[in-house]
Amino acid sequence: MEHAAFTAGIPKVELHLHLEGALEPDLERELARRNGVDPARGTAVEVLVTRADFHDLAAACFRRLAAQDVRHAEVSFDAQVHLARGVAFEDVVLGLHDAAAQARRDLGLSVGLVLSLVRDLPLESAEAALEAATGFREEIMGVGLGSGARDDAPAAFAPLLARARAAGFALSAHGDPARGDAPGHLRRLLEDVGVDRLDHGTDVAGDPRLLALVLERGTGLTCSPLSNAAATGDSRAPVIADLLRRGVKVAVGSGRPARSGGYATENVVALTREADLTFDEIIRLQRNAIEISWAGEQVREEFLAELDAFEVLVAPDL
Ligand SMILES: [Zn+2]
């Protein structure tokens, strides 16, 4: 069996996907028409205005994920950029939540929503978004730190992340590769904030103390080779594979798939091609992903049972 066919068919978990970065050009054009927005002006997110628009964005993304045999997804949204345009927080969250409920019912895809705090907007806007999110604890599973870059982000956002933790949200944070004082950022996120997961976070590979810490805690890393390649020209596939082989809980996600050339399958295929992953390692990525996910017990058990069945089914062909 080819690795690409194996990767296409394996049941998957997606833990690093920014919904605004999954706005594909055809839907962007349709929403621009619907809302009378000139797509040539401004940024793509300006076409998202109503609760129905956010629903349609998420629903289109969830159909793509289901078509790639993703069974559980934790997807981020950037509330602050929408609040700044006068969109109501509840229209964003409830539109996305409507689509998540439909995906569960119609596609067999379990979805958790993650509020992503935007690093390069004023801290006050992140505070307002987090405050609004506390009114939607049923709909929002976790809080992340991402989108945009700011060199003092871990220190500046630590109190807000602590507040999110106290409100009962699970926590992830971006540790962008090779940016500024990357090891210093990761140390703050791991030691001071105590995040559950790092998005990217591959720079732990260059710091023995951080590597020991993520191994000891079982901290998950959601890596995206295609996003890395789109952002910096370097997929960092060898270091992602090396961390996986050292026993770090590495999973592969998509980041901003409409901008970086692929969703879950394409990212794993790229990593496999560049770093010669074995079939066992491709399976390990999905086991890690469900393990570091925030899914409930039933979703975990169903996923692991399906993964086991997949292994048995394809074993004779390997
Ligand atoms: Zn990201």
XYZ file of C-alpha atoms and ligand atoms in Angstrom:
319
model
C 0.000 0.000 0.000
C 1.166 3.505 -0.832
C 1.779 5.868 2.075
C -0.485 8.488 0.472
C -3.416 6.044 0.185
C -2.794 4.889 3.761
C -2.785 8.505 4.966
C -5.938 9.320 3.010
C -7.803 6.401 4.565
C -6.693 6.518 8.182
C -9.218 8.072 10.626
C -7.884 11.427 11.792
C -7.959 14.071 14.486
C -7.366 17.759 13.631
C -6.153 20.001 16.488
C -4.616 23.008 14.752
C -6.916 24.730 12.323
C -7.816 28.441 12.201
C -11.332 28.739 10.766
C -10.655 32.155 9.225
C -7.744 30.513 7.422
C -10.089 27.867 6.013
C -12.127 30.400 4.032
C -11.758 29.047 0.505
C -11.942 31.430 -2.488
C -15.320 30.163 -3.776
C -17.081 30.766 -0.442
C -15.262 34.088 -0.040
C -16.696 35.243 -3.379
C -20.187 34.047 -2.439
C -20.121 35.820 0.941
C -18.745 38.982 -0.683
C -21.730 38.979 -3.049
C -24.177 38.229 -0.230
C -22.927 41.109 1.910
C -22.086 43.584 -0.834
C -18.390 43.609 0.045
C -15.866 44.413 -2.664
C -13.463 41.446 -2.399
C -10.691 43.513 -3.924
C -10.731 45.786 -0.865
C -9.798 44.994 2.700
C -9.075 41.572 4.118
C -10.869 38.300 3.458
C -12.535 38.178 6.889
C -14.574 41.283 6.049
C -16.957 39.100 4.042
C -17.992 37.418 7.340
C -20.811 39.513 8.787
C -23.816 37.528 10.028
C -24.356 34.425 12.131
C -25.244 32.608 8.880
C -21.886 33.607 7.347
C -19.954 32.118 10.270
C -22.114 29.024 10.040
C -21.380 28.662 6.318
C -17.631 29.149 6.822
C -17.519 26.415 9.464
C -19.923 24.093 7.651
C -17.806 24.198 4.468
C -14.666 23.488 6.507
C -16.298 20.603 8.391
C -17.422 18.998 5.118
C -13.808 19.061 3.925
C -12.584 17.560 7.189
C -15.205 14.786 7.113
C -14.281 14.015 3.484
C -10.708 13.414 4.745
C -11.957 11.036 7.463
C -11.363 13.492 10.289
C -13.500 12.282 13.210
C -12.670 14.900 15.833
C -11.520 18.495 15.314
C -10.657 21.348 17.670
C -10.836 24.494 15.576
C -9.869 28.073 16.486
C -11.590 31.331 15.704
C -10.284 34.902 16.027
C -13.149 36.757 17.777
C -11.260 40.037 18.207
C -10.952 40.842 14.515
C -14.722 40.385 14.155
C -15.628 42.354 17.299
C -13.463 45.214 15.982
C -15.661 45.290 12.845
C -18.859 45.542 14.900
C -19.873 41.860 14.645
C -21.544 40.552 17.825
C -19.603 37.867 19.716
C -22.692 35.691 19.936
C -23.219 35.774 16.162
C -19.681 34.414 15.699
C -19.928 31.721 18.360
C -23.484 30.615 17.697
C -22.957 30.509 13.928
C -19.918 28.252 14.421
C -21.718 26.226 17.074
C -24.714 25.614 14.768
C -22.335 24.184 12.171
C -20.555 22.065 14.816
C -23.858 20.563 15.988
C -24.787 19.744 12.383
C -21.365 18.187 11.731
C -21.798 15.922 14.732
C -25.264 14.877 13.590
C -24.796 14.635 9.817
C -21.082 13.929 9.285
C -20.073 11.958 12.374
C -17.505 14.676 13.084
C -17.082 15.820 16.683
C -16.014 19.482 16.933
C -14.685 21.643 19.756
C -14.401 25.423 19.381
C -11.324 27.272 20.638
C -11.216 31.038 21.128
C -7.857 32.180 19.783
C -6.559 35.330 21.477
C -4.927 37.523 18.854
C -1.417 38.478 19.856
C -0.937 41.588 17.767
C -4.141 43.387 18.788
C -4.338 45.431 22.017
C -4.520 43.332 25.175
C -7.822 45.023 26.088
C -9.504 43.499 23.040
C -8.316 40.033 24.108
C -9.685 40.717 27.592
C -13.064 41.670 26.116
C -13.146 38.524 23.960
C -12.274 36.280 26.918
C -14.902 37.993 29.047
C -17.500 37.382 26.323
C -16.380 33.752 26.001
C -17.069 33.044 29.663
C -20.763 33.479 28.799
C -20.462 30.588 26.314
C -18.778 27.857 28.336
C -21.069 25.230 26.788
C -20.108 26.220 23.248
C -16.386 26.995 23.687
C -13.993 24.237 24.734
C -10.699 26.000 25.046
C -8.678 29.185 24.696
C -5.587 29.540 22.550
C -2.965 32.191 21.937
C -2.132 32.738 18.295
C -2.659 34.806 15.171
C -0.227 37.572 14.510
C 3.135 37.719 16.173
C 4.393 39.781 19.053
C 7.732 39.180 20.673
C 6.597 39.704 24.288
C 3.353 37.724 23.852
C 3.875 34.922 26.421
C 4.656 37.386 29.230
C 1.988 39.897 28.193
C -0.753 37.282 27.891
C 0.159 35.072 30.860
C -2.354 36.717 33.265
C -5.152 36.410 30.688
C -4.358 32.758 30.040
C -4.391 32.154 33.804
C -7.828 33.759 33.945
C -9.003 31.517 31.097
C -7.697 28.493 32.997
C -9.541 29.585 36.148
C -12.740 29.921 34.099
C -12.396 26.261 33.151
C -11.066 26.502 29.591
C -8.404 24.135 28.283
C -5.317 26.029 27.056
C -3.090 25.968 24.013
C -0.611 28.566 22.794
C 1.428 29.163 19.674
C 5.160 28.720 19.926
C 6.081 29.803 16.416
C 9.214 28.208 15.046
C 12.419 30.208 14.867
C 10.951 33.531 15.995
C 12.796 35.890 18.297
C 13.594 34.264 21.619
C 11.668 31.070 20.817
C 13.073 28.929 23.684
C 12.386 31.757 26.159
C 8.775 31.976 24.934
C 8.280 28.239 25.174
C 9.729 28.178 28.680
C 7.269 30.849 29.822
C 4.328 29.079 28.211
C 5.279 25.742 29.730
C 6.598 26.766 33.149
C 4.706 29.960 33.993
C 1.397 29.472 32.175
C 1.341 25.662 32.089
C -0.422 25.301 28.730
C -1.877 21.891 27.823
C -0.632 22.075 24.261
C 1.753 24.029 22.081
C 0.800 24.903 18.531
C 4.009 24.287 16.548
C 6.438 24.351 19.503
C 9.118 22.564 17.482
C 11.883 24.697 18.983
C 11.761 22.522 22.126
C 14.034 20.269 20.050
C 16.944 22.690 20.531
C 16.657 22.972 24.316
C 17.257 19.807 26.398
C 15.428 21.207 29.435
C 12.298 22.059 27.445
C 12.406 18.743 25.643
C 12.597 16.910 28.978
C 9.680 18.982 30.252
C 7.325 18.209 27.336
C 8.295 14.520 27.547
C 7.690 14.408 31.296
C 4.349 16.218 31.100
C 3.166 14.624 27.874
C 2.578 18.113 26.441
C 1.154 17.902 22.925
C 2.663 19.686 19.918
C 0.363 20.420 16.977
C 2.740 20.825 14.052
C 1.916 21.848 10.509
C 4.598 21.322 7.867
C 2.615 23.034 5.098
C 1.872 26.077 7.287
C 5.541 26.289 8.233
C 6.545 26.086 4.581
C 4.015 28.764 3.594
C 5.098 31.104 6.398
C 8.865 30.679 6.351
C 9.804 28.504 3.388
C 10.906 25.725 5.761
C 8.476 22.889 6.585
C 10.602 21.756 9.543
C 9.613 18.201 8.627
C 12.890 16.616 9.883
C 12.568 18.198 13.339
C 8.848 17.307 13.578
C 9.663 13.672 12.739
C 12.615 13.687 15.148
C 10.402 14.875 18.026
C 7.832 12.193 17.172
C 10.577 9.531 17.228
C 11.843 10.753 20.601
C 8.405 10.140 22.077
C 7.029 13.698 22.135
C 3.231 13.795 21.688
C 3.414 15.245 18.187
C 0.245 15.601 16.107
C -0.131 17.141 12.661
C -2.602 19.946 11.957
C -3.416 22.285 9.099
C -3.000 25.829 10.453
C -4.545 28.012 7.736
C -5.294 25.396 5.087
C -6.830 27.694 2.452
C -3.584 29.712 2.436
C -0.990 26.992 2.896
C -1.991 24.293 0.451
C -3.741 21.591 2.397
C -5.736 20.054 5.184
C -5.001 17.058 7.442
C -4.212 14.541 4.710
C -1.929 16.837 2.684
C 0.024 17.824 5.805
C 0.681 14.208 6.825
C 1.552 13.287 3.235
C 4.058 16.170 3.102
C 5.630 15.114 6.408
C 5.763 11.463 5.323
C 7.402 12.348 2.037
C 10.008 14.653 3.540
C 10.855 12.662 6.667
C 10.186 9.077 5.508
C 7.543 8.285 8.120
C 6.672 4.618 8.481
C 3.091 3.338 8.581
C 3.480 2.878 12.343
C 4.558 6.507 12.700
C 1.545 7.734 10.717
C -0.666 5.758 13.098
C 1.274 7.172 16.069
C 0.450 10.744 14.929
C -3.272 9.948 15.157
C -2.937 8.145 18.512
C -1.049 11.144 19.881
C -3.695 13.513 18.517
C -6.632 11.849 20.250
C -4.561 11.516 23.427
C -3.708 15.243 23.581
C -7.182 16.294 22.414
C -9.828 17.659 24.749
C -12.430 15.204 23.470
C -14.736 13.415 25.866
C -14.386 9.762 26.789
C -16.920 8.483 24.272
C -15.290 10.244 21.303
C -11.860 8.932 22.395
C -13.040 5.355 22.724
C -14.868 5.399 19.394
C -11.846 6.897 17.655
C -9.367 4.400 19.106
C -11.681 1.503 18.198
C -11.887 2.786 14.622
C -8.111 3.259 14.456
C -7.550 -0.302 15.717
C -10.004 -1.631 13.128
C -8.211 0.334 10.373
C -4.867 -1.179 11.394
C -6.291 -4.706 11.263
C -7.954 -4.028 7.913
C -4.841 -2.671 6.172
C -2.262 -4.933 7.885
C -2.302 -7.617 5.147
C -1.502 -4.955 2.519
C 1.477 -3.416 4.316
Zn -1.691 28.365 14.047
